[in-house]
Short mmCIF file of C-alpha atoms in Angstrom, two decimals:
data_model
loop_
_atom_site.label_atom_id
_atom_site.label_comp_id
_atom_site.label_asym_id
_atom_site.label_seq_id
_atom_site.Cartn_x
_atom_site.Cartn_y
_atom_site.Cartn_z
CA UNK A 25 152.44 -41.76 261.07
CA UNK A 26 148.98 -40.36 261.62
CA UNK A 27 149.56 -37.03 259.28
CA UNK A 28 151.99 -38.82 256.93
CA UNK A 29 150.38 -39.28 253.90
CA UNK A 30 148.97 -35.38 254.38
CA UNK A 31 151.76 -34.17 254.99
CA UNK A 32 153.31 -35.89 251.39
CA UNK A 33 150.17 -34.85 249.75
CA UNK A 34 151.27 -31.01 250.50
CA UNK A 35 154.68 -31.87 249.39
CA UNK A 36 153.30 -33.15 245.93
CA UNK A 37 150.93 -29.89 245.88
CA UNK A 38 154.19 -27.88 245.09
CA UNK A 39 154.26 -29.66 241.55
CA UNK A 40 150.91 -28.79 241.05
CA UNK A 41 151.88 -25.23 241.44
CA UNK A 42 155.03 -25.40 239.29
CA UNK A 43 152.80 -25.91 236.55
CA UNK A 44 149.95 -23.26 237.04
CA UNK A 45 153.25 -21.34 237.04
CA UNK A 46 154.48 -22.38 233.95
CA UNK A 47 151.06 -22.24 232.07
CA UNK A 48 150.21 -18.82 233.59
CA UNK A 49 153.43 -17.73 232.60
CA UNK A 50 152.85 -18.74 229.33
CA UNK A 51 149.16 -17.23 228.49
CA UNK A 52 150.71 -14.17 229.79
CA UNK A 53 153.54 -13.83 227.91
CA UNK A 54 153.82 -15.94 224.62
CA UNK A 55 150.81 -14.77 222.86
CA UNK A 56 151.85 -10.83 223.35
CA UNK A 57 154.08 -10.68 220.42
CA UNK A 58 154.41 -6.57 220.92
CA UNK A 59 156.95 -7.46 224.16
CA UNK A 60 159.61 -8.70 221.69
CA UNK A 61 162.13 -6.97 220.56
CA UNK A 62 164.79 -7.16 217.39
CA UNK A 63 168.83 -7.15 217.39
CA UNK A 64 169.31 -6.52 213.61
CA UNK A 65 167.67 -8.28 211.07
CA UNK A 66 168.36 -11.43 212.04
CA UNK A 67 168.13 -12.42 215.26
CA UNK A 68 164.55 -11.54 216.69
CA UNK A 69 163.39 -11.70 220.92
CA UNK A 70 160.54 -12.60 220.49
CA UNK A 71 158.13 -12.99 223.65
CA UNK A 72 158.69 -17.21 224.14
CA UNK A 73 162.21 -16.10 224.58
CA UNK A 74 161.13 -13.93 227.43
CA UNK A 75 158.91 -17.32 229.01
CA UNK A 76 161.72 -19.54 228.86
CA UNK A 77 163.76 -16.78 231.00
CA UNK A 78 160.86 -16.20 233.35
CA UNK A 79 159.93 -20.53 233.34
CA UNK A 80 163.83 -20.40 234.27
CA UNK A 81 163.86 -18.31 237.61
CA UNK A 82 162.26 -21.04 240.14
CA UNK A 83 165.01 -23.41 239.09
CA UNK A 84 167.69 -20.77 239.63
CA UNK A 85 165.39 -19.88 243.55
CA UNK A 86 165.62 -23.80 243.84
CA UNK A 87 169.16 -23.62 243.53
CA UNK A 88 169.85 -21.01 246.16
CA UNK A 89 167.49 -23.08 248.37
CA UNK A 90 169.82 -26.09 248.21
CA UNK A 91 172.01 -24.60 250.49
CA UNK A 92 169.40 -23.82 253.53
CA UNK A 93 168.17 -27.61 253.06
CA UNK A 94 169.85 -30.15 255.73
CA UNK A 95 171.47 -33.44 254.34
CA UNK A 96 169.71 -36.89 255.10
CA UNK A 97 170.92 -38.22 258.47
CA UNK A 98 170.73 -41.59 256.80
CA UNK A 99 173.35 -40.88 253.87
CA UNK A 100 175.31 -38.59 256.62
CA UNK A 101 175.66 -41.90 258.74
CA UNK A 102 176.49 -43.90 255.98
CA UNK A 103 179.01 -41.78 254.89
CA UNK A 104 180.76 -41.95 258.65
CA UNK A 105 179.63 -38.17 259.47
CA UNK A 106 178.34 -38.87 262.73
CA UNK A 107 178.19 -35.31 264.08
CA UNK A 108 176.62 -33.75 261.42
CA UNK A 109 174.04 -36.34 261.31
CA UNK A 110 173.05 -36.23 265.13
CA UNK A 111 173.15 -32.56 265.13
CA UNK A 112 170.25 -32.45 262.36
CA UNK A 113 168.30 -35.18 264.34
CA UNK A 114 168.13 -32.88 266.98
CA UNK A 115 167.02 -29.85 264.96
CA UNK A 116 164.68 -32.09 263.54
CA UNK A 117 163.71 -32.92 267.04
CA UNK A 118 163.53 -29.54 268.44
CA UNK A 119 161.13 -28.31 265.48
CA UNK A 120 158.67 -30.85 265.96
CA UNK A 121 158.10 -30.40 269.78
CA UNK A 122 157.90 -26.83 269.28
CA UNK A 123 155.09 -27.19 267.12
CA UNK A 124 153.69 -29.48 269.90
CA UNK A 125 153.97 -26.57 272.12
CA UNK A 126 156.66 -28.22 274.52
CA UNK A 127 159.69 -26.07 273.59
CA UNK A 128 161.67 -27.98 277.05
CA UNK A 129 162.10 -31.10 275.47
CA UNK A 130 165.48 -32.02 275.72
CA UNK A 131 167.19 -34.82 273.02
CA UNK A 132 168.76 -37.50 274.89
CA UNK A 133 169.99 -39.62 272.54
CA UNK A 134 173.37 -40.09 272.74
CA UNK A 135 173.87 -43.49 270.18
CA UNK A 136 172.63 -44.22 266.77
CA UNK A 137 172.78 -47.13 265.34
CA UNK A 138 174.42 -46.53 261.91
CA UNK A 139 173.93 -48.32 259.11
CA UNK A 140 176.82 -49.89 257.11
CA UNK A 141 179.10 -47.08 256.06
CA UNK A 142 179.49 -46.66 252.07
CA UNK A 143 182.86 -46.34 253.24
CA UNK A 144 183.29 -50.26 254.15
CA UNK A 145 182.95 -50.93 250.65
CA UNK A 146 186.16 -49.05 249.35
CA UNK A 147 188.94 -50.30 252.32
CA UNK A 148 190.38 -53.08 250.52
CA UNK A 149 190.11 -50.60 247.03
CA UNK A 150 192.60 -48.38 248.41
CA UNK A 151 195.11 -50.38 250.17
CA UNK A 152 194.70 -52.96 246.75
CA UNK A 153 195.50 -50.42 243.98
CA UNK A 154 198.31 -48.14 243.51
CA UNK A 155 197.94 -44.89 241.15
CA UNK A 156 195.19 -42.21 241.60
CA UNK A 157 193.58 -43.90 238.09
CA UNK A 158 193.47 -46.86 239.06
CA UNK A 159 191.46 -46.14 242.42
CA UNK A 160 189.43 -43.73 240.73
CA UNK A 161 188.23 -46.41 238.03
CA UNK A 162 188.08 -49.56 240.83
CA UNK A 163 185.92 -47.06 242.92
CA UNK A 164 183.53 -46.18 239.76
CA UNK A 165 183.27 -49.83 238.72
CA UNK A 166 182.24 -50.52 242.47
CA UNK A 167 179.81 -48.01 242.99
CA UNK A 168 178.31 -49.16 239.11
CA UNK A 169 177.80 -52.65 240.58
CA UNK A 170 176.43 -51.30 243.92
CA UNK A 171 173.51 -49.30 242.02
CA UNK A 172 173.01 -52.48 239.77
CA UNK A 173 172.56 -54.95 242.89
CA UNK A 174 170.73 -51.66 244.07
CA UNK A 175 168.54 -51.87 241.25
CA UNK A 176 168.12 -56.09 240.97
CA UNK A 177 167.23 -55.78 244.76
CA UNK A 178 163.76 -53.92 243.90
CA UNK A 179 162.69 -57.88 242.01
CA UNK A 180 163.75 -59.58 245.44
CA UNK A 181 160.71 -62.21 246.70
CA UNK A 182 160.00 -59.30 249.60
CA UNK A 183 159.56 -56.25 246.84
CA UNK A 184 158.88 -57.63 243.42
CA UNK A 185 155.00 -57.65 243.66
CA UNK A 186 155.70 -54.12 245.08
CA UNK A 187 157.91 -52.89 242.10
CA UNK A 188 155.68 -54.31 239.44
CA UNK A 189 152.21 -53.27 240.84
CA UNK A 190 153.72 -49.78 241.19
CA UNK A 191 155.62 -49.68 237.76
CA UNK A 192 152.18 -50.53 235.59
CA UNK A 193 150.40 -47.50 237.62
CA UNK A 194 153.05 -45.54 237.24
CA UNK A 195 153.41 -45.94 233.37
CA UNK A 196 148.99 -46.44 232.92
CA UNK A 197 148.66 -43.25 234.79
CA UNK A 198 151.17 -40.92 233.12
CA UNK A 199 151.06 -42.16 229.92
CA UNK A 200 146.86 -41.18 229.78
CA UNK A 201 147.84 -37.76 232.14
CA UNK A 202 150.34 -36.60 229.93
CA UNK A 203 149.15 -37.79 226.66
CA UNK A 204 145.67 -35.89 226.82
CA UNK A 205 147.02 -33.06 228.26
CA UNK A 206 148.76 -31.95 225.33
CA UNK A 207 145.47 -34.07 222.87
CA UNK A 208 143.62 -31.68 224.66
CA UNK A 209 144.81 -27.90 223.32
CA UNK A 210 145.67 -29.51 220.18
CA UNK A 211 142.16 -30.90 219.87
CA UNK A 212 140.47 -27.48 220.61
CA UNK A 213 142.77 -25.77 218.00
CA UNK A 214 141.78 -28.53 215.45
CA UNK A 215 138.53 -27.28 216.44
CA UNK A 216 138.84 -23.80 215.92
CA UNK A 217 140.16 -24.40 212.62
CA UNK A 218 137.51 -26.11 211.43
CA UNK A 219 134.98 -23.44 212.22
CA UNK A 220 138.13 -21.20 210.40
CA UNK A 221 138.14 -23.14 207.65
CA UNK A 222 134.34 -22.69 207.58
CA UNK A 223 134.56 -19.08 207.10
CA UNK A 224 136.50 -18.89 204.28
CA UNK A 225 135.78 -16.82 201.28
CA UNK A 226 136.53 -18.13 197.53
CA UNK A 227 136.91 -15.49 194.54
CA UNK A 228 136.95 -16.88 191.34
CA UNK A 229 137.98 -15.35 188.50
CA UNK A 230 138.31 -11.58 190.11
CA UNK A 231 140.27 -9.14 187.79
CA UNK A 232 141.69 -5.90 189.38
CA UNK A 233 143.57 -3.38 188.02
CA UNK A 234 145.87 -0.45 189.24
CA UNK A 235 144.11 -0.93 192.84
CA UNK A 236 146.34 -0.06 195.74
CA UNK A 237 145.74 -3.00 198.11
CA UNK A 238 145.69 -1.17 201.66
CA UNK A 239 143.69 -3.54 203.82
CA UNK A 240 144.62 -6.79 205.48
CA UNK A 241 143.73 -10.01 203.70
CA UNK A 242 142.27 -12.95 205.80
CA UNK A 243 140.78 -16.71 205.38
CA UNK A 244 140.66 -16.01 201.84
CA UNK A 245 141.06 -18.26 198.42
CA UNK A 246 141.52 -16.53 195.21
CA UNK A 247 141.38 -19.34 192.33
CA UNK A 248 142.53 -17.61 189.02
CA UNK A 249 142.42 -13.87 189.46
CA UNK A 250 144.10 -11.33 187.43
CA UNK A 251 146.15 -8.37 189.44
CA UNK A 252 147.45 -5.88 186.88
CA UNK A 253 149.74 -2.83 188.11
CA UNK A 254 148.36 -3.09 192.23
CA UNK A 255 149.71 -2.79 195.40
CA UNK A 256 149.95 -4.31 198.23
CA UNK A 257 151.73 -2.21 200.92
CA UNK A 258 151.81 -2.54 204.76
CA UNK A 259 149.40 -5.21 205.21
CA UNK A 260 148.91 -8.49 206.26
CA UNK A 261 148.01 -11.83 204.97
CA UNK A 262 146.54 -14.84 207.25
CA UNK A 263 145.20 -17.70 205.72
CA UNK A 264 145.71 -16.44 201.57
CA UNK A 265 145.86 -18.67 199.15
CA UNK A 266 146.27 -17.76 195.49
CA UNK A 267 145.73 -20.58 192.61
CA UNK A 268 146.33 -20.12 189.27
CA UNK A 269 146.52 -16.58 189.43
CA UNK A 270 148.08 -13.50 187.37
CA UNK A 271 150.12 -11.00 188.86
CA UNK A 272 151.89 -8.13 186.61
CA UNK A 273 153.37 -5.14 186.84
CA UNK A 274 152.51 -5.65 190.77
CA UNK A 275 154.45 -4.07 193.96
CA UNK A 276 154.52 -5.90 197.03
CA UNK A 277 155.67 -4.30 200.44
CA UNK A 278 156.35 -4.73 204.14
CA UNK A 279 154.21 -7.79 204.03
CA UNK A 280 153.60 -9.86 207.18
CA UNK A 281 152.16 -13.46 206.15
CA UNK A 282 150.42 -16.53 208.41
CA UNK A 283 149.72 -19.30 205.98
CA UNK A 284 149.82 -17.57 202.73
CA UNK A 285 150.66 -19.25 199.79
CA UNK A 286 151.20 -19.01 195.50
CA UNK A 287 150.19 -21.94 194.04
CA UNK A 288 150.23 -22.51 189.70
CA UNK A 289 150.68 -18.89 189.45
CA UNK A 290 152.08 -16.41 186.76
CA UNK A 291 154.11 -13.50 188.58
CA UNK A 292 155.38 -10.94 185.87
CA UNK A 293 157.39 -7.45 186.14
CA UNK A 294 156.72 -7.45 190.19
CA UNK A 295 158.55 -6.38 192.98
CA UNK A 296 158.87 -7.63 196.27
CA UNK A 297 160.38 -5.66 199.04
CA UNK A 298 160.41 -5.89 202.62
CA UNK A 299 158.20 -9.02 202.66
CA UNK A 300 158.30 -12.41 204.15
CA UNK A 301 156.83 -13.89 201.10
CA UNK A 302 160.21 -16.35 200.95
CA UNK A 303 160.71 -19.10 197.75
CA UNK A 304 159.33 -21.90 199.68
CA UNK A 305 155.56 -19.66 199.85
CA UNK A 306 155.87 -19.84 195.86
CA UNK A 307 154.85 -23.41 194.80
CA UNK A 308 154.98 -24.98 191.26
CA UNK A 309 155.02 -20.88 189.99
CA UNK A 310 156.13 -19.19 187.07
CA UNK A 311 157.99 -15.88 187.82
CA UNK A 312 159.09 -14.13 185.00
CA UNK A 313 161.48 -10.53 185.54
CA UNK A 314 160.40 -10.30 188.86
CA UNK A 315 162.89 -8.88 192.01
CA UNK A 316 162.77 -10.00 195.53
CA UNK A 317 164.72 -7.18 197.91
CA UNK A 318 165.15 -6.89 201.86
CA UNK A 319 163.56 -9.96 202.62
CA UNK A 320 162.53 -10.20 206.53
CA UNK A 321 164.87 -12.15 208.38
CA UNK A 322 165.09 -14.39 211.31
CA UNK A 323 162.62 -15.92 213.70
CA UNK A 324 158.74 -14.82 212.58
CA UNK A 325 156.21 -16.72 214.52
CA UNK A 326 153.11 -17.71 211.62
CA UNK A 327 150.49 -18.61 213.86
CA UNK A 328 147.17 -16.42 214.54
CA UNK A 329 147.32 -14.26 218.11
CA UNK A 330 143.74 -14.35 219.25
CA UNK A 331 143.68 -18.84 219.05
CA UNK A 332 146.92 -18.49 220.52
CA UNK A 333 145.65 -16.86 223.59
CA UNK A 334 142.99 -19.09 224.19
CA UNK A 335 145.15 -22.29 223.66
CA UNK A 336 147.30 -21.02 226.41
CA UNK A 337 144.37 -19.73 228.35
CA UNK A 338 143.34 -23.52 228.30
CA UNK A 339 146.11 -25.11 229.47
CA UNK A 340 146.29 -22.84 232.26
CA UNK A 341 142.64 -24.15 233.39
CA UNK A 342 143.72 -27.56 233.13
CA UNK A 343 146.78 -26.73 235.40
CA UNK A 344 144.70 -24.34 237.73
CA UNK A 345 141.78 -27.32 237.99
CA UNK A 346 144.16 -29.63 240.34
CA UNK A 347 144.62 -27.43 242.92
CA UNK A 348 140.90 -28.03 244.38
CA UNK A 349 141.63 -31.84 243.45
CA UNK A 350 144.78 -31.36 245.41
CA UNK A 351 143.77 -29.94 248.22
CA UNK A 352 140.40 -32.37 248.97
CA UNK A 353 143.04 -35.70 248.04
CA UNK A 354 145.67 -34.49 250.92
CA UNK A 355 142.34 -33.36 253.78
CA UNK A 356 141.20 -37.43 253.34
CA UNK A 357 144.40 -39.27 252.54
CA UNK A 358 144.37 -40.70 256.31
CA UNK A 359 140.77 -41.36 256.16
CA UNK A 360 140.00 -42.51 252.83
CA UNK A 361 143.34 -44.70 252.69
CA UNK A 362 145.35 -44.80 249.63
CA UNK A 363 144.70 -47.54 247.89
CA UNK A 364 141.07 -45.98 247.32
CA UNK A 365 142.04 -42.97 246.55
CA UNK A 366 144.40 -43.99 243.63
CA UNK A 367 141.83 -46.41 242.42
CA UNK A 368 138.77 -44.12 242.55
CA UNK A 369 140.48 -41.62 241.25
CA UNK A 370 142.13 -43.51 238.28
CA UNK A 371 138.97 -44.79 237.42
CA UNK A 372 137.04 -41.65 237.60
CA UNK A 373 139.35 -40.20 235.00
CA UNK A 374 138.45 -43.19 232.78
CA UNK A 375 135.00 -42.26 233.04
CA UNK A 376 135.97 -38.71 232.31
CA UNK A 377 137.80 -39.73 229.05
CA UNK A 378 134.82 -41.95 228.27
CA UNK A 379 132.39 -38.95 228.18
CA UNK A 380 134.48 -36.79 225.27
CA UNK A 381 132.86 -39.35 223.21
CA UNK A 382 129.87 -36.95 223.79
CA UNK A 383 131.64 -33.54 223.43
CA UNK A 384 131.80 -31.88 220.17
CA UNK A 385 132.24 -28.37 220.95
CA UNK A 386 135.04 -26.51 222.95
CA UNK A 387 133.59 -25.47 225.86
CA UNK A 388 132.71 -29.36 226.16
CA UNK A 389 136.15 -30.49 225.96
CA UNK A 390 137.81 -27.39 228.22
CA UNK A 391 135.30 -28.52 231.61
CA UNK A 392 135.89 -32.40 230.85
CA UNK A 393 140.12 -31.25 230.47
CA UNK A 394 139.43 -29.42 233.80
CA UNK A 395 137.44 -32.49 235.90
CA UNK A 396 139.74 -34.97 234.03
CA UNK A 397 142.44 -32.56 235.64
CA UNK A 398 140.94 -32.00 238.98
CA UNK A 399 140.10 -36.16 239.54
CA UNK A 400 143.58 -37.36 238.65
CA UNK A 401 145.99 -35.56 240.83
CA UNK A 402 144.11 -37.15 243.54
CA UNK A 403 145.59 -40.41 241.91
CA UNK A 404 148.99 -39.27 241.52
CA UNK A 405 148.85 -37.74 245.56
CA UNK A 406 148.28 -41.48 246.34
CA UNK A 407 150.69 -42.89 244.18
CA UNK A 408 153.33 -40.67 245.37
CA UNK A 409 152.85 -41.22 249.26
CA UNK A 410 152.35 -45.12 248.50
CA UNK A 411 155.64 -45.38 246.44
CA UNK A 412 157.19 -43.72 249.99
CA UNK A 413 155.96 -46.24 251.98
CA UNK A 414 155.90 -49.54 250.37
CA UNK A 415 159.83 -49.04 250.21
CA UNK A 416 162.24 -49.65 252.59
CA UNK A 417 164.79 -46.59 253.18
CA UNK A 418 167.81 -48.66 251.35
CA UNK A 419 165.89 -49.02 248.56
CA UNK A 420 163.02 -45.98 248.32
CA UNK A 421 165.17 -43.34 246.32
CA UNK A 422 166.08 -46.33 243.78
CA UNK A 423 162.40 -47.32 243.55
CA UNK A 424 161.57 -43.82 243.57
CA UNK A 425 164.06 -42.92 240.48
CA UNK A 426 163.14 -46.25 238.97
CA UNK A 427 159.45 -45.71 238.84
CA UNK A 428 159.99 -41.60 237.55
CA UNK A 429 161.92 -42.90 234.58
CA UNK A 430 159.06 -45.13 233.55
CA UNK A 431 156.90 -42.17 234.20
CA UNK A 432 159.03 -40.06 231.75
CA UNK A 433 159.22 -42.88 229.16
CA UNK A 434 155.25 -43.40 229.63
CA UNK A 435 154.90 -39.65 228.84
CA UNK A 436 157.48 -39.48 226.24
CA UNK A 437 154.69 -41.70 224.35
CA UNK A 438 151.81 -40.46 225.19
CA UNK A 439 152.72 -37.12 223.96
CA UNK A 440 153.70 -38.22 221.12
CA UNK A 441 150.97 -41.11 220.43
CA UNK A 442 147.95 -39.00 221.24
CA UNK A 443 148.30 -35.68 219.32
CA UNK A 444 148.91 -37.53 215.73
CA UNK A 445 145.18 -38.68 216.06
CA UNK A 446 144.14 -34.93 216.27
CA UNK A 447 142.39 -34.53 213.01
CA UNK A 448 142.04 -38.25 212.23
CA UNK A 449 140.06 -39.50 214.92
CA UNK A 450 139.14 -38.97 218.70
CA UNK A 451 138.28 -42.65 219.35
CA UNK A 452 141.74 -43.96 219.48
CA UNK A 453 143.12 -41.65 222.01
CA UNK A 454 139.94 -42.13 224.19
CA UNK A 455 140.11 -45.54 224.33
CA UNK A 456 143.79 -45.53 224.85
CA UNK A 457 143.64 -43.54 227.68
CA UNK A 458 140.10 -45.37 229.24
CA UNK A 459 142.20 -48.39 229.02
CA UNK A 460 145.18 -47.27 230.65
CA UNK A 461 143.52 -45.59 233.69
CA UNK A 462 140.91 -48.88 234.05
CA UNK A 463 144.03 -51.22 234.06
CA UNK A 464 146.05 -48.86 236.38
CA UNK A 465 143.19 -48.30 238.71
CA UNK A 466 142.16 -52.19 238.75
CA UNK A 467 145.76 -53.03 239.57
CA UNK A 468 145.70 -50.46 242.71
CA UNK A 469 143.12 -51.94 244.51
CA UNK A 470 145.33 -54.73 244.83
CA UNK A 471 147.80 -52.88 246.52
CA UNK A 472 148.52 -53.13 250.42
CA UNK A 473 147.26 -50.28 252.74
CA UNK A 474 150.36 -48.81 253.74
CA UNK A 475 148.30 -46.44 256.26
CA UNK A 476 149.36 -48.12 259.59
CA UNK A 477 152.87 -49.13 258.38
CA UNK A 478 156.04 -48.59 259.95
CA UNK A 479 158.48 -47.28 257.96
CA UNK A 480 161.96 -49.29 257.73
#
């Protein structure tokens, strides 16, 4: 009891490190678009391909480590497998007075009391019903109505404080966790493309003539130009925009474009070869004799490398921030207590949100991401080792499941909510989030201390 809610707190830690994993992965793959690789024309590897096989590999490990990991004894017992539950009480047993140095300790117990069998349920199923079908669907229909009565027995008078204290956490502190944590890359790339956008450079009325184009073009405008006879081979375009421009007699090819657009322009006698430049690039235009040949095909990524590796670079911090917050949470969950610890810490984070009122430049935002970070998974530590404990055994792994599918809906919205203010305004997913994490944190210091409490 003493080391329990450490001991969780470690447990929880493993999360944590699935997603430095998972972000560290990503800044060190994605943005390297030179690691891809093509089958044809069409079909292109590009480097997220290779991510989604390296995110893959702990689940396959996780797999394989299935089969080391001992059953419950509880669900063992329930299911009438009596041996095979005492024997891993024992090993359990063994283990833990080895670590307490007093390898001679012998287990003596020789009865368990078991719980009622799941098997109890079914005897008058299949001495009732004849056919295989018909057992199969009686015993379906049962076990349906013992996960519903499962389910209804989580708002009994004993538990339904419990369940709805814990379910409005829960949903307050995932849906402000996971909402900014995707506001918060998108809000430093709206950033960066505002000082972009800053930079650009507008040519009006520019004529060239039989010019051979051999230079990448970049954060550029060009509001009606005339290009007679010119080339544009082997370069790149990020950020072009053409209006109302002339183009005749003009040879475009192997093109790679990022943003690049026609827009009210006149495209005469021109040739487009090996180019990306597709019909949807080519808006309200008038093209006249022109040829498109050997288009590129498949999967091209438009998007700018160099943001790309800092967006990544950022959500790595924010994963690699809760592993001090982590650490500190588990050390004092016995001596702080829970209930403190999940309320501090909610409403720390409020604060945190509260301050990128104040923030206006990136560096800002990437240390309040990273103590926003570091100061909540102190919260969810808590929440996870109280949701074990206010629970009774029959009923923890439905709470548990219960209160994860709220956290999943919570964060379904939040990601979605939060990022379509990027742009707009900052205040609404502040205050969103300030709210959330003050209502969540008020509600937790109403909960019991489940310290001292014996588990049923």
């Amino acid at each position: 009891m003493d080391k329990r809610g450490e001991h969780l707190s470690w447990l929880c830690m493993f999360w944590m490190i699935g997603g430095i994993y998972a972000s560290f992965t990503a800044w060190g793959i994605i943005p390297r678009y030179g690691w891809g690789f093509s089958m044809g024309t069409e079909f292109q590897f590009h480097s997220w391909r290779v991510f989604v096989l390296v995110a893959a590999l702990p689940a396959i490990s996780s797999l394989v480590g299935l089969t080391f990991m001992p059953e419950s004894p509880r669900f063992l017992l329930e299911t009438a497998k009596h041996d095979e539950a005492w024997m891993i009480l024992k090993q359990v047993h063994d283990t833990n007075w080895r670590a307490k140095g007093q390898p001679e300790k012998v287990f003596t117990v020789t009865h368990i009391k078991a719980p009622k069998t799941a098997e109890d349920e079914f005897i008058e199923i299949q001495s009732a019903t004849g056919t295989a079908l018909q057992r199969w669907a009686v015993r379906s229909l049962t076990l349906c109505k013992l996960v519903l009565k499962n389910v209804a027995s989580l708002m009994s008078a004993e538990l339904r404080f419990a369940t709805l204290f814990m379910a409005i956490i829960w949903f307050c502190m995932a849906f402000s966790y996971y909402g900014l944590a995707v506001w918060f890359p998108d809000m430093i790339k709206h950033l960066q493309y505002e000082e972009y956008e800053s930079k650009v450079k507008v040519f009006h009325r520019e004529r060239v003539e039989n010019f051979h184009f051999n230079f990448s073009l970049e954060n550029q405008i060009h509001k009606e130009g005339e290009y007679i006879n010119d080339s544009f081979i082997k370069i790149e375009m990020k950020s072009v925009r053409f209006e109302g421009s002339l183009f005749e007699g003009c040879r475009f090819e192997d093109i790679r474009s990022t943003d690049t657009m026609f827009e009210n322009c006149t495209i005469r006698s021109t040739r487009f070869s090996d180019t990306d430049l597709w019909e949807e690039k080519f808006i309200d235009c008038r093209i006249e004799n022109t040829t498109f040949e050997h288009n590129k095909q498949g999967c091209h990524l438009d998007t700018v490398e160099e943001n790309d590796v800092l967006i990544y670079l950022v959500s790595f911090l924010g994963s690699l921030a809760v592993l001090p917050g982590n650490i500190i949470s588990a050390l004092f969950m016995e001596k702080i207590g829970r209930v403190k610890i999940i309320g501090g810490s909610m409403l720390i984070s409020a604060g945190c949100t509260f301050l990128l009122f104040l923030s206006f430049s990136q560096s800002a935002i990437i240390a309040l991401q990273c103590l926003f970070c570091g100061v909540s998974v102190a919260a969810w530590n808590g929440i996870q080792v109280v949701t074990v404990e206010l629970f009774p055994t029959s009923k923890r792994a439905t709470a548990f499941g219960l209160l994860n599918a709220l956290c999943k809906l919570a964060a379904v919205l939040g990601s979605s909510i939060f990022p379509s203010f990027v742009g707009v305004t900052r205040a609404v997913p502040i205050l969103l989030s300030f709210a959330a994490l003050v209502c969540g944190g008020l509600v937790a210091l109403r909960l019991p201390d489940t310290r001292d409490k014996i588990l049923q």
